């Protein structure tokens, strides 16, 4: 199963995630307290081995700038957290993870346009897209709507509830950011324990 640790901004956090079995490392390039510059992400990318995917998170960013950052950092994938269209995603040079906020357990019909991409189920966006620590009602989701999709579950995951999320959704992967933080900073022990529970 894929395990994505998102919003990483230190060498220590990346090395901890990698050493404990993370399959994907996420860098945030959208407005957020976890935002990193492309130049700093390029430096951090040196600590990510080739078998671990480097993912860049963007919100309604211009195509050309995304492609420039993909090239600068050496990103393997892009995660889109805004209102990007399927045509926009289709025209990117690397695989795409498209995030959808789940309200009242309803999976948006728009996921059908992204069937050949990877879907990420998240809590509805608050001030920033993703990383809010909020969850959505897992038991209300119609799981049959996800048949045939590769998908991550995100939104409020922690070491205490990730096993339950995996049991309910049987996802392709799980994605965590604030759930492995203490005081808004990545907590190395929380990263380790989260991955162990997956």
C-alpha positions as CSV (number, residue, x, y, z in Angstrom):
1,X,0.0,0.0,0.0
2,X,1.1,3.5,-0.7
3,X,2.0,5.7,2.3
4,X,2.3,9.4,1.5
5,X,3.8,11.9,4.1
6,X,3.0,15.4,2.9
7,X,4.2,18.9,3.8
8,X,7.8,17.8,4.5
9,X,10.3,20.6,4.9
10,X,13.3,19.2,6.7
11,X,16.0,16.6,5.9
12,X,15.3,14.8,9.2
13,X,11.6,14.4,8.5
14,X,12.2,13.1,4.9
15,X,14.9,10.7,6.1
16,X,12.6,9.4,8.9
17,X,9.7,8.9,6.5
18,X,11.9,7.1,3.9
19,X,13.6,4.9,6.5
20,X,10.3,3.8,7.9
21,X,8.7,2.9,4.6
22,X,6.9,5.9,3.1
23,X,6.3,5.4,-0.7
24,X,5.6,9.1,-1.5
25,X,7.0,12.3,-0.1
26,X,5.0,15.5,-0.6
27,X,6.2,19.1,-1.0
28,X,3.7,21.9,-0.8
29,X,4.1,24.7,-3.3
30,X,0.6,26.3,-2.6
31,X,-0.1,28.9,0.1
32,X,0.3,27.1,3.4
33,X,2.4,27.1,6.5
34,X,4.1,24.1,5.0
35,X,5.0,25.8,1.7
36,X,8.6,25.4,0.4
37,X,10.4,27.2,-2.5
38,X,11.3,25.1,-5.6
39,X,15.0,25.7,-4.8
40,X,14.7,24.4,-1.3
41,X,12.6,21.4,-2.5
42,X,15.3,20.7,-5.0
43,X,17.8,20.5,-2.1
44,X,15.5,18.3,0.0
45,X,14.9,16.0,-3.0
46,X,18.5,14.8,-2.7
47,X,17.4,12.9,0.4
48,X,14.6,11.0,-1.4
49,X,15.7,7.8,-3.0
50,X,14.6,6.9,-6.5
51,X,12.1,4.2,-5.3
52,X,10.2,6.9,-3.4
53,X,8.0,9.2,-5.3
54,X,8.4,13.0,-5.0
55,X,5.0,14.7,-5.2
56,X,4.4,18.5,-5.6
57,X,1.1,19.9,-4.2
58,X,-0.4,22.8,-6.1
59,X,-3.7,24.8,-6.0
60,X,-5.0,26.4,-9.2
61,X,-1.5,27.1,-10.4
62,X,-0.5,27.9,-14.0
63,X,0.5,25.0,-16.1
64,X,3.8,26.5,-17.1
65,X,4.9,27.1,-13.5
66,X,4.0,23.6,-12.5
67,X,6.1,22.2,-15.3
68,X,9.0,24.4,-14.4
69,X,8.8,23.3,-10.7
70,X,8.5,19.6,-11.9
71,X,11.7,20.1,-13.8
72,X,13.6,22.1,-11.1
73,X,12.8,19.7,-8.3
74,X,12.7,16.5,-10.2
75,X,9.1,15.7,-9.2
76,X,7.6,12.3,-10.1
77,X,4.0,13.3,-9.6
78,X,1.8,16.4,-9.1
79,X,-1.1,16.7,-6.7
80,X,-3.8,19.1,-7.6
81,X,-6.0,20.6,-4.8
82,X,-8.0,23.3,-6.6
83,X,-10.6,23.4,-9.4
84,X,-8.3,22.1,-12.1
85,X,-10.0,20.4,-15.0
86,X,-9.3,16.9,-16.3
87,X,-7.9,18.5,-19.5
88,X,-5.5,20.5,-17.3
89,X,-4.4,17.3,-15.6
90,X,-4.1,15.4,-18.9
91,X,-1.7,18.0,-20.2
92,X,0.8,17.7,-17.4
93,X,4.0,15.8,-18.1
94,X,3.9,13.6,-14.9
95,X,1.2,11.5,-13.3
96,X,-1.5,13.4,-11.4
97,X,-3.2,12.9,-8.0
98,X,-6.5,14.9,-8.0
99,X,-7.9,15.8,-4.6
100,X,-11.6,16.0,-3.9
101,X,-13.2,17.3,-0.8
102,X,-15.9,15.0,0.5
103,X,-19.1,16.6,1.9
104,X,-21.9,14.7,3.6
105,X,-20.3,11.4,2.4
106,X,-20.9,12.3,-1.3
107,X,-18.1,11.6,-3.8
108,X,-18.3,14.3,-6.5
109,X,-19.5,13.1,-9.9
110,X,-16.4,14.9,-11.4
111,X,-14.2,12.0,-10.3
112,X,-15.4,10.2,-13.5
113,X,-13.4,12.7,-15.5
114,X,-10.2,11.7,-13.6
115,X,-10.5,7.9,-13.8
116,X,-7.1,7.5,-15.5
117,X,-5.5,9.7,-12.8
118,X,-5.2,8.9,-9.0
119,X,-8.0,10.3,-6.8
120,X,-7.4,11.7,-3.3
121,X,-10.4,11.8,-0.9
122,X,-10.0,14.6,1.6
123,X,-12.0,16.7,4.0
124,X,-13.6,19.8,2.5
125,X,-11.0,22.6,2.2
126,X,-10.8,25.2,5.0
127,X,-8.5,28.1,4.7
128,X,-5.8,26.1,2.9
129,X,-6.4,23.1,0.7
130,X,-5.3,20.0,2.5
131,X,-3.4,19.7,5.8
132,X,-6.2,21.0,7.9
133,X,-6.4,18.0,10.2
134,X,-10.1,17.8,9.5
135,X,-11.8,14.5,8.5
136,X,-15.0,13.5,6.8
137,X,-17.6,10.9,7.7
138,X,-16.1,7.7,6.4
139,X,-19.1,5.6,7.1
140,X,-21.4,7.7,4.8
141,X,-19.2,7.3,1.7
142,X,-20.6,5.1,-1.1
143,X,-17.6,2.9,-1.7
144,X,-19.0,1.5,-4.9
145,X,-18.4,4.9,-6.5
146,X,-14.7,4.2,-6.1
147,X,-14.7,0.9,-8.0
148,X,-11.9,0.8,-10.6
149,X,-10.1,3.9,-9.2
150,X,-6.7,4.1,-7.6
151,X,-7.2,6.4,-4.6
152,X,-5.6,7.9,-1.5
153,X,-7.6,8.5,1.7
154,X,-6.6,11.7,3.5
155,X,-8.1,14.2,5.9
156,X,-7.6,13.9,9.7
157,X,-5.6,10.7,9.6
158,X,-3.4,9.9,12.6
159,X,-1.7,6.8,14.0
160,X,-4.8,6.2,16.1
161,X,-7.3,6.0,13.2
162,X,-5.4,5.1,10.0
163,X,-5.9,1.3,10.6
164,X,-9.7,1.9,10.7
165,X,-9.5,4.1,7.5
166,X,-7.7,1.3,5.7
167,X,-10.2,-1.3,7.0
168,X,-13.2,0.8,5.7
169,X,-11.8,2.0,2.4
170,X,-9.3,-0.6,1.3
171,X,-7.5,2.3,-0.4
172,X,-4.6,2.2,-2.8
173,X,-2.9,4.6,-0.3
174,X,-3.1,6.9,2.7
175,X,-1.9,10.5,2.9
176,X,-1.1,12.4,6.1
177,X,0.3,15.8,7.0
178,X,-1.0,17.5,10.2
179,X,-1.6,14.0,11.7
180,X,2.2,13.6,12.1
181,X,2.8,17.0,13.5
182,X,3.2,18.4,17.0
183,X,2.7,22.2,17.3
184,X,2.6,22.6,13.6
185,X,6.0,20.9,13.1
186,X,6.6,17.4,11.7
187,X,7.2,15.0,14.6
188,X,9.7,12.3,13.7
189,X,8.2,9.8,16.2
190,X,4.7,10.4,14.9
191,X,5.9,9.8,11.4
192,X,7.4,6.5,12.5
193,X,4.4,5.3,14.4
194,X,1.9,6.4,11.7
195,X,3.7,4.3,9.1
196,X,3.9,1.3,11.5
197,X,0.1,1.4,11.8
198,X,-0.5,1.3,8.1
